[in-house]
Every structure is written in C-alpha cells, then in structure tokens.
CSV table of C-alpha atoms in Angstrom, one decimal:
chain,number,residue,atom,x,y,z
A,1,MET,CA,0.0,0.0,0.0
A,2,GLU,CA,1.4,3.4,-1.1
A,3,PHE,CA,0.8,4.9,2.4
A,4,TYR,CA,3.5,3.0,4.1
A,5,GLN,CA,5.5,1.9,1.1
A,6,ALA,CA,6.3,5.5,0.5
A,7,ASP,CA,7.5,5.9,4.0
A,8,PRO,CA,8.0,2.4,5.5
A,9,THR,CA,8.5,3.4,9.2
A,10,LEU,CA,7.0,1.2,11.9
A,11,GLU,CA,4.6,3.9,13.0
A,12,ASN,CA,3.2,4.1,9.4
A,13,TYR,CA,2.7,0.3,9.2
A,14,TRP,CA,0.8,0.6,12.5
A,15,ARG,CA,-1.2,3.5,11.1
A,16,GLY,CA,-1.9,1.4,8.1
A,17,VAL,CA,-3.7,-1.1,10.4
A,18,ILE,CA,-5.6,1.6,12.3
A,19,LEU,CA,-6.6,3.9,9.4
A,20,PHE,CA,-7.0,1.4,6.5
A,21,GLY,CA,-7.9,-2.0,7.9
A,22,LYS,CA,-11.3,-3.4,7.2
A,23,ASN,CA,-13.9,-2.1,9.6
A,24,VAL,CA,-16.5,-4.8,10.5
A,25,ALA,CA,-16.0,-4.4,14.3
A,26,SER,CA,-14.3,-2.0,16.7
A,27,TYR,CA,-12.2,-4.8,18.3
A,28,LYS,CA,-9.1,-3.7,16.4
A,29,PHE,CA,-9.2,-0.3,18.1
A,30,ALA,CA,-9.8,-1.8,21.5
A,31,LEU,CA,-6.8,-4.2,21.0
A,32,ALA,CA,-4.6,-1.3,20.0
A,33,HIS,CA,-5.5,0.6,23.1
A,34,ALA,CA,-4.9,-2.4,25.2
A,35,LEU,CA,-1.4,-2.8,23.8
A,36,TYR,CA,-0.6,0.8,24.4
A,37,GLU,CA,-1.5,0.3,28.1
A,38,ILE,CA,-0.3,-3.2,29.0
A,39,ASP,CA,2.8,-3.6,31.1
A,40,LYS,CA,5.5,-4.6,28.5
A,41,THR,CA,8.5,-4.4,30.8
A,42,SER,CA,8.6,-7.9,32.3
A,43,ASN,CA,7.8,-10.2,29.4
A,44,ASP,CA,7.2,-10.3,25.7
A,45,ILE,CA,4.3,-12.8,26.3
A,46,ILE,CA,1.0,-11.0,27.0
A,47,THR,CA,-1.7,-13.5,28.1
A,48,LEU,CA,-5.3,-13.1,27.2
A,49,ASP,CA,-6.1,-12.6,30.9
A,50,GLU,CA,-3.8,-9.5,30.9
A,51,LEU,CA,-5.2,-8.2,27.6
A,52,ALA,CA,-8.8,-8.8,28.6
A,53,VAL,CA,-8.8,-6.1,31.3
A,54,PRO,CA,-8.0,-3.0,29.2
A,55,PHE,CA,-9.5,-4.5,26.0
A,56,SER,CA,-13.0,-5.0,27.6
A,57,ARG,CA,-12.8,-1.7,29.5
A,58,HIS,CA,-12.4,0.3,26.3
A,59,LEU,CA,-15.2,-1.5,24.6
A,60,CYS,CA,-17.5,-1.0,27.6
A,61,GLU,CA,-16.7,2.7,27.7
A,62,HIS,CA,-17.5,3.1,24.0
A,63,LEU,CA,-20.7,1.1,24.3
A,64,LYS,CA,-22.0,3.7,26.7
A,65,HIS,CA,-22.3,6.3,24.0
A,66,ALA,CA,-22.2,4.2,20.8
A,67,PRO,CA,-24.2,1.0,21.1
A,68,LYS,CA,-23.2,-0.2,17.6
A,69,GLN,CA,-19.7,-1.5,17.7
A,70,ILE,CA,-20.0,-4.2,15.0
A,71,THR,CA,-21.6,-4.4,11.6
A,72,SER,CA,-23.3,-7.8,12.2
A,73,SER,CA,-26.7,-7.7,13.9
A,74,ARG,CA,-25.5,-9.2,17.2
A,75,SER,CA,-22.5,-10.2,19.2
A,76,LEU,CA,-22.7,-12.4,22.3
A,77,PHE,CA,-19.5,-10.9,23.5
A,78,LEU,CA,-20.8,-7.3,23.2
A,79,ASP,CA,-24.0,-8.4,24.9
A,80,THR,CA,-21.8,-9.4,27.8
A,81,CYS,CA,-20.1,-6.0,27.8
A,82,ALA,CA,-23.6,-4.3,27.8
A,83,GLN,CA,-24.6,-6.5,30.7
A,84,PHE,CA,-21.6,-5.4,32.7
A,85,ASN,CA,-22.4,-1.8,32.0
A,86,ASN,CA,-25.9,-2.4,33.3
A,87,GLY,CA,-24.6,-4.0,36.5
A,88,GLU,CA,-26.0,-7.4,35.6
A,89,ILE,CA,-22.7,-9.3,35.8
A,90,SER,CA,-19.5,-8.9,37.7
A,91,HIS,CA,-16.1,-7.7,36.5
A,92,SER,CA,-14.7,-11.3,36.8
A,93,GLN,CA,-17.5,-12.6,34.6
A,94,LEU,CA,-16.8,-9.9,32.0
A,95,ILE,CA,-13.1,-10.9,32.0
A,96,GLU,CA,-13.8,-14.6,31.7
A,97,THR,CA,-16.1,-14.0,28.7
A,98,THR,CA,-13.6,-11.6,27.1
A,99,VAL,CA,-10.9,-14.3,27.3
A,100,ARG,CA,-13.2,-16.9,25.9
A,101,ARG,CA,-14.9,-14.9,23.2
A,102,GLY,CA,-13.4,-11.4,22.8
A,103,PHE,CA,-10.3,-12.3,20.8
A,104,ALA,CA,-11.8,-14.9,18.5
A,105,ASN,CA,-11.2,-12.9,15.3
A,106,VAL,CA,-9.3,-9.8,16.1
A,107,ILE,CA,-5.9,-11.4,16.8
A,108,ASP,CA,-6.0,-13.2,13.4
A,109,ALA,CA,-7.2,-10.1,11.5
A,110,PHE,CA,-5.3,-7.3,13.2
A,111,HIS,CA,-2.4,-7.2,10.6
A,112,ASN,CA,-4.6,-7.5,7.5
A,113,VAL,CA,-4.9,-4.4,5.4
A,114,ASN,CA,-6.6,-4.3,1.9
A,115,GLY,CA,-6.9,-8.1,1.7
A,116,GLY,CA,-3.4,-9.0,2.7
A,117,GLU,CA,-1.1,-8.9,5.7
A,118,ILE,CA,1.3,-6.0,6.2
A,119,GLU,CA,5.0,-6.7,6.1
A,120,LYS,CA,5.7,-5.8,9.7
A,121,ARG,CA,4.1,-7.8,12.5
A,122,PHE,CA,3.7,-6.3,15.9
A,123,PHE,CA,2.7,-9.5,17.7
A,124,ILE,CA,2.6,-13.3,17.0
A,125,ASP,CA,-0.4,-15.4,17.9
A,126,GLU,CA,0.6,-17.9,20.6
A,127,ARG,CA,-2.8,-18.7,22.1
A,128,LYS,CA,-2.3,-22.4,21.6
A,129,THR,CA,1.1,-22.5,23.4
A,130,HIS,CA,1.0,-19.6,25.9
A,131,ASN,CA,-2.7,-18.6,25.9
A,132,GLY,CA,-1.7,-15.2,24.6
A,133,ILE,CA,0.4,-13.2,22.1
A,134,ARG,CA,4.1,-12.6,21.8
A,135,LEU,CA,5.1,-9.0,21.2
A,136,THR,CA,7.7,-8.7,18.4
A,137,ASP,CA,10.8,-6.4,18.3
A,138,ASN,CA,8.8,-4.2,15.9
A,139,PHE,CA,6.4,-3.4,18.7
A,140,PHE,CA,9.1,-2.6,21.2
A,141,HIS,CA,10.9,-0.4,18.6
A,142,LEU,CA,7.6,1.3,17.8
A,143,GLY,CA,7.4,2.3,21.4
A,144,GLU,CA,10.7,4.1,21.1
A,145,ARG,CA,9.7,6.2,18.1
A,146,LEU,CA,8.9,9.9,18.5
A,147,GLN,CA,5.5,9.4,16.8
A,148,TYR,CA,4.4,6.7,19.3
A,149,GLN,CA,3.0,9.3,21.7
A,150,ASN,CA,0.5,10.4,19.0
A,151,LEU,CA,-0.9,6.9,18.1
A,152,ALA,CA,-3.4,6.6,21.0
A,153,PHE,CA,-4.9,9.9,20.0
A,154,GLU,CA,-5.2,8.8,16.4
A,155,THR,CA,-6.7,5.5,17.3
A,156,THR,CA,-9.4,7.1,19.5
A,157,ALA,CA,-10.2,9.6,16.7
A,158,ARG,CA,-10.5,6.9,14.1
A,159,TRP,CA,-12.7,4.7,16.4
A,160,ASN,CA,-15.0,7.7,17.0
A,161,LEU,CA,-15.4,8.4,13.2
A,162,VAL,CA,-16.1,4.7,12.4
A,163,GLU,CA,-18.8,4.3,15.1
A,164,GLN,CA,-20.5,7.5,14.0
A,165,ALA,CA,-20.7,6.2,10.5
A,166,TRP,CA,-22.2,2.9,11.7
A,167,ALA,CA,-24.7,4.9,13.9
A,168,MET,CA,-25.9,6.9,10.9
A,169,GLY,CA,-25.8,4.0,8.4
A,170,VAL,CA,-23.5,5.0,5.6
A,171,SER,CA,-25.2,2.6,3.1
A,172,ARG,CA,-28.4,4.7,3.4
A,173,ASN,CA,-27.0,8.2,4.2
A,174,LEU,CA,-23.6,9.6,3.2
A,175,VAL,CA,-22.0,10.9,6.3
A,176,GLY,CA,-21.0,14.6,6.0
A,177,VAL,CA,-18.2,15.3,8.4
A,178,GLU,CA,-17.9,19.1,9.2
A,179,PHE,CA,-15.4,21.2,11.1
A,180,ASP,CA,-16.1,23.5,14.1
A,181,GLU,CA,-13.1,25.9,14.1
A,182,ASP,CA,-13.9,27.4,17.5
A,183,ASN,CA,-13.8,24.0,19.3
A,184,GLN,CA,-11.4,22.2,16.8
A,185,LEU,CA,-13.9,19.4,16.5
A,186,LEU,CA,-15.3,17.3,13.6
A,187,PHE,CA,-19.1,16.8,13.7
A,188,SER,CA,-22.0,15.6,11.7
A,189,ARG,CA,-25.7,16.3,11.6
A,190,VAL,CA,-28.4,13.8,12.3
A,191,ASN,CA,-31.9,15.1,11.5
A,192,ALA,CA,-30.6,18.7,11.7
A,193,ARG,CA,-29.1,17.9,15.2
A,194,ARG,CA,-25.4,18.4,15.5
A,195,VAL,CA,-23.4,15.4,16.8
A,196,ASP,CA,-19.8,16.0,17.9
A,197,ILE,CA,-17.5,13.2,16.7
A,198,THR,CA,-13.9,13.8,17.6
A,199,SER,CA,-10.9,16.1,17.6
A,200,CYS,CA,-10.1,17.3,14.2
A,201,ARG,CA,-6.4,17.4,15.0
A,202,ASP,CA,-6.3,13.8,16.2
A,203,SER,CA,-8.2,12.7,13.1
A,204,LEU,CA,-5.9,14.3,10.5
A,205,ASN,CA,-2.6,13.5,12.1
A,206,GLY,CA,-2.2,9.9,11.0
A,207,TYR,CA,-2.9,10.7,7.3
A,208,GLN,CA,-0.1,13.2,7.4
A,209,LYS,CA,2.2,10.7,9.1
A,210,GLY,CA,2.6,12.9,12.2
A,211,ARG,CA,4.2,15.8,10.2
A,212,CYS,CA,3.4,19.3,9.2
A,213,PHE,CA,1.6,19.3,5.9
A,214,TYR,CA,3.9,22.0,4.5
A,215,CYS,CA,7.4,21.5,5.8
A,216,PHE,CA,7.3,17.9,7.1
A,217,LYS,CA,8.5,18.9,10.6
A,218,PRO,CA,7.2,16.4,13.2
A,219,VAL,CA,4.1,17.7,15.1
A,220,SER,CA,2.5,16.6,18.3
A,221,LEU,CA,-1.1,15.9,19.5
A,222,ILE,CA,-0.3,16.3,23.2
A,223,PRO,CA,-2.0,19.4,24.7
A,224,GLY,CA,0.5,21.9,25.9
A,225,ASP,CA,3.4,20.5,23.8
A,226,PRO,CA,5.4,23.2,22.0
A,227,ALA,CA,5.1,21.2,18.8
A,228,LEU,CA,1.3,20.9,19.1
A,229,ALA,CA,-0.1,21.0,15.6
A,230,ASP,CA,-2.4,23.8,14.3
A,231,VAL,CA,-5.5,23.0,12.2
A,232,ASP,CA,-5.1,25.1,9.1
A,233,HIS,CA,-7.2,25.9,6.0
A,234,PHE,CA,-5.1,25.0,3.0
A,235,ILE,CA,-7.0,27.6,0.9
A,236,PRO,CA,-7.0,30.4,3.4
A,237,TRP,CA,-10.2,31.6,5.1
A,238,ALA,CA,-9.7,35.0,3.4
A,239,ALA,CA,-10.9,33.3,0.2
A,240,ARG,CA,-14.2,32.1,1.7
A,241,ASP,CA,-16.3,34.2,-0.6
A,242,GLU,CA,-14.7,32.6,-3.6
A,243,VAL,CA,-14.5,29.0,-2.3
A,244,ALA,CA,-17.6,27.1,-1.2
A,245,ASN,CA,-17.4,24.9,1.9
A,246,ILE,CA,-14.0,26.2,2.8
A,247,ASN,CA,-14.4,24.5,6.2
A,248,GLY,CA,-14.7,21.1,4.5
A,249,VAL,CA,-12.4,18.3,5.6
A,250,TRP,CA,-10.9,18.4,2.0
A,251,ASN,CA,-9.4,21.8,2.9
A,252,LEU,CA,-8.1,21.1,6.4
A,253,VAL,CA,-4.5,20.2,7.1
A,254,LEU,CA,-2.2,20.1,10.2
A,255,ALA,CA,0.6,22.6,10.2
A,256,CYS,CA,3.4,23.5,12.6
A,257,LYS,CA,3.2,26.9,14.2
A,258,CYS,CA,6.1,28.3,12.1
A,259,CYS,CA,4.3,27.4,8.8
A,260,ASN,CA,0.9,28.5,10.0
A,261,ARG,CA,1.6,31.7,11.8
A,262,GLY,CA,5.3,32.3,11.9
A,263,VAL,CA,7.1,35.4,10.5
A,264,GLU,CA,7.8,33.6,7.2
A,265,GLY,CA,4.7,31.4,7.4
A,266,LYS,CA,1.7,31.0,5.2
A,267,SER,CA,-0.7,33.3,7.0
A,268,ALA,CA,-3.4,34.4,4.5
A,269,ARG,CA,-1.3,33.5,1.4
A,270,LEU,CA,-2.2,30.7,-1.0
A,271,PRO,CA,0.1,27.6,-1.0
A,272,GLY,CA,1.7,26.9,-4.4
A,273,SER,CA,0.5,24.5,-7.0
A,274,ARG,CA,3.0,21.8,-5.9
A,275,LEU,CA,1.4,21.8,-2.5
A,276,LEU,CA,-2.0,21.5,-4.1
A,277,GLU,CA,-0.9,18.2,-5.6
A,278,ARG,CA,0.1,17.1,-2.0
A,279,LEU,CA,-3.4,18.0,-0.8
A,280,ASN,CA,-4.9,15.8,-3.5
A,281,ALA,CA,-2.7,12.9,-2.4
A,282,ARG,CA,-3.7,13.4,1.2
A,283,ASN,CA,-7.3,13.5,0.4
A,284,GLU,CA,-7.0,10.3,-1.6
A,285,TYR,CA,-5.7,8.7,1.6
A,286,PHE,CA,-9.2,9.6,3.1
A,287,ILE,CA,-10.8,7.7,0.1
A,288,GLN,CA,-8.7,4.6,0.9
A,289,SER,CA,-9.6,4.8,4.6
A,290,LYS,CA,-13.2,4.1,3.8
A,291,LEU,CA,-16.1,5.3,6.0
A,292,PRO,CA,-16.8,8.0,6.9
A,293,LEU,CA,-14.0,10.1,5.5
A,294,HIS,CA,-14.3,8.2,2.1
A,295,GLU,CA,-18.0,9.2,2.0
A,296,THR,CA,-17.3,12.8,3.1
A,297,ILE,CA,-14.6,13.5,0.5
A,298,ILE,CA,-16.8,12.0,-2.3
A,299,GLN,CA,-19.7,14.2,-1.1
A,300,GLN,CA,-17.5,17.3,-0.9
A,301,THR,CA,-15.2,16.9,-4.0
A,302,GLY,CA,-16.6,14.3,-6.4
A,303,LYS,CA,-16.9,10.5,-7.1
A,304,GLN,CA,-13.9,10.1,-9.5
A,305,PRO,CA,-10.2,10.9,-9.0
A,306,SER,CA,-10.2,13.2,-12.0
A,307,THR,CA,-13.3,15.0,-10.6
A,308,ARG,CA,-11.7,15.5,-7.2
A,309,LYS,CA,-8.5,16.8,-8.7
A,310,ASN,CA,-10.4,19.3,-10.9
A,311,PHE,CA,-12.4,20.4,-7.9
A,312,LEU,CA,-9.2,21.3,-6.1
A,313,GLU,CA,-7.7,23.0,-9.1
A,314,ASN,CA,-10.8,25.1,-9.7
A,315,ASN,CA,-11.0,26.2,-6.1
A,316,TRP,CA,-7.3,27.0,-6.0
A,317,ASN,CA,-7.6,29.1,-9.2
A,318,ALA,CA,-10.6,31.0,-7.8
A,319,ALA,CA,-8.7,31.7,-4.6
A,320,LYS,CA,-5.6,32.9,-6.5
A,321,VAL,CA,-7.7,35.5,-8.3
A,322,ARG,CA,-8.7,36.8,-4.8
A,323,LEU,CA,-5.3,36.4,-3.0
A,324,PHE,CA,-2.9,36.8,-5.9
A,325,HIS,CA,0.3,35.9,-3.9
A,326,THR,CA,1.4,32.2,-3.4
A,327,TRP,CA,3.6,30.8,-0.7
A,328,GLU,CA,6.1,27.9,-0.5
A,329,PRO,CA,7.5,26.5,2.8
A,330,LYS,CA,11.1,25.8,3.7
A,331,ALA,CA,11.5,22.0,3.9
A,332,GLU,CA,12.2,20.7,7.5
A,333,GLY,CA,12.0,17.0,6.6
A,334,GLU,CA,11.8,14.5,3.8
A,335,ALA,CA,8.5,14.6,1.8
A,336,THR,CA,6.5,11.5,2.7
A,337,PHE,CA,3.3,12.1,0.8
C-alpha cells in the first residue's frame, strides 16, 4: 500500500492497520489501546487474561455512548459488555467471557490491510502454546519512536469516526463530516441535530504521518506540547467568498506553528500548486480509509479521482484571483506524501 510503502516506518505500518484496515467491528481499536497500556517491561508474552482487562474496558466505555460496535446484527461478547455496563454481571464474569470470546477474530485479522497482511508484524499469535500473544521487536521499537505518543490519540479519533458512520448507516446516508473551528472538532448532523464526533487534530494527524503538511517537521497531539499542531485551512479563510465549503475536511490540514503563523509562514497566502498536488494525495488517503472520510470526500469533492482533482484546481484558481500571492514552505523534513 502506497501509504506505508512511500515511508516504511514502523509507525506508518501501525497507522496502516488503524486507518486502512477493514472495519467490521471496533475490536481492532480496543486491542490497539490495550497494547498501548499493557505492562510490557517484564515479558514479551502477554496473556489473554492480561489483555482482557484494558480490552474490555475500552469496549464497555465506547458502548455507553455508541451501542453499535459491530456491523453484524448481534455479538454475544458485546451483549456481555452491555450486561456489565448495566450492572447485571461482575467484572470477573466480564473478563472470563472476554478471554473466551473477545479475541476470537481480532488477533488473526489485526495485521490484515486491503486483503493481505502487512510486512511488519507487531505480535505473534501464541494462544495455543501460551494462551496469549508474543510482542515482536517491531512493537518494542515502535514504542521508542517519536511518533508513538500520537498513536493513541489517532486510534481514538478513528474509532469515533467509524462508530459515528455505523450509527448513521452509511449505506443509506452519506456521512457529511464538518469542522467546528472554534472548538477544533469534527461533527456531523443527524436530523438537523449536531453530533460532535472527535478532535479534528487527532483525526488528521495519521494521514499526514505525524508531520506538518507543509514543511514535514514532526508535530504533536499532546495538549501543551510546544510542537502541538495547528489545524489550518489550506486555501485560506480569506478566500471564503470565492470557495464554497472552505471549512470542509478536504481543505483542512495540520501545520506546525512556524508554517501556519510564523514570520515567514503561510498566513493568508495561498500555498503553491506543488502543495495542491500534495493536498490531493492526502485527500486520496481519506478515500482509501473508507467510512466515513471516504464518503465525506466524495460528497464534498466528487466521485472520481479526476473530478476530485479538478475540484481542487478550480477552487485553487478561484482563490488565486482573490489572494494573488502564493507561498512555499522551507523544507524541514523529507517529503513522505
């Protein structure tokens, strides 16, 4: 897959799983969060009993606000999680059922992306020999990477987006994801009622591989971090009268503070045509990621790749008439998309 082949780092293989894996249940996201949390200092073998505690906790928490966590009509395991939330069973009963039923498919399917297994495995299935999984060196090295601290934020954001698409039923109603600049949130509308989904910053970061869209400097998702990314309008807000839906996800990127508002930064200038090609490539990652960003980009920019490219070019040209001046960043890292 071009996403991680173009920049084959461990964090981008992991992002391939989270952002582009097939979405038939949310177990993959819960397993990822469990692996972030589990004590990995004493042993590379993680038993199902150890995994079951954080794995079930994350699923139970999400069930409280999003009852649909699977595309099939019913799951006996999720029924058990709901029973725990309702106080009908004990925590020990929840864990026992999680060990018995919760990992039936997710461990086998975790590394599968676009019909095949990714080249880097983060754990090996050893349920038959050790009743658990064995973490690989890839996972331990992943934990040492600068981008590791962003992955939990990205996983939560992706989980929130997927469950909102399930809740609305994308087969019947294309999900329109919108941006609230004041609160930095992505939201959708259900029967004219606004439903907040997740952080815009956390949602976009993985598709940009944790880097500033313009200069490729690493950015952070941690509140208060000096490198915390800004959410920026690629075509500046100043061109809002010339460009419809300028707040659309198609026009939102993450930028470092220097590029967004520094002395030599973009400010209200229009990024050059080379950067427009980069925006098109980033938006095509949304298409590959499937629901709901796939549906949103189609809704906002067109069904075919050529139509989407023309949409961007037409809006860029309209903005250039208004803004006149273009801007190019100074590279701070290797281009990875």
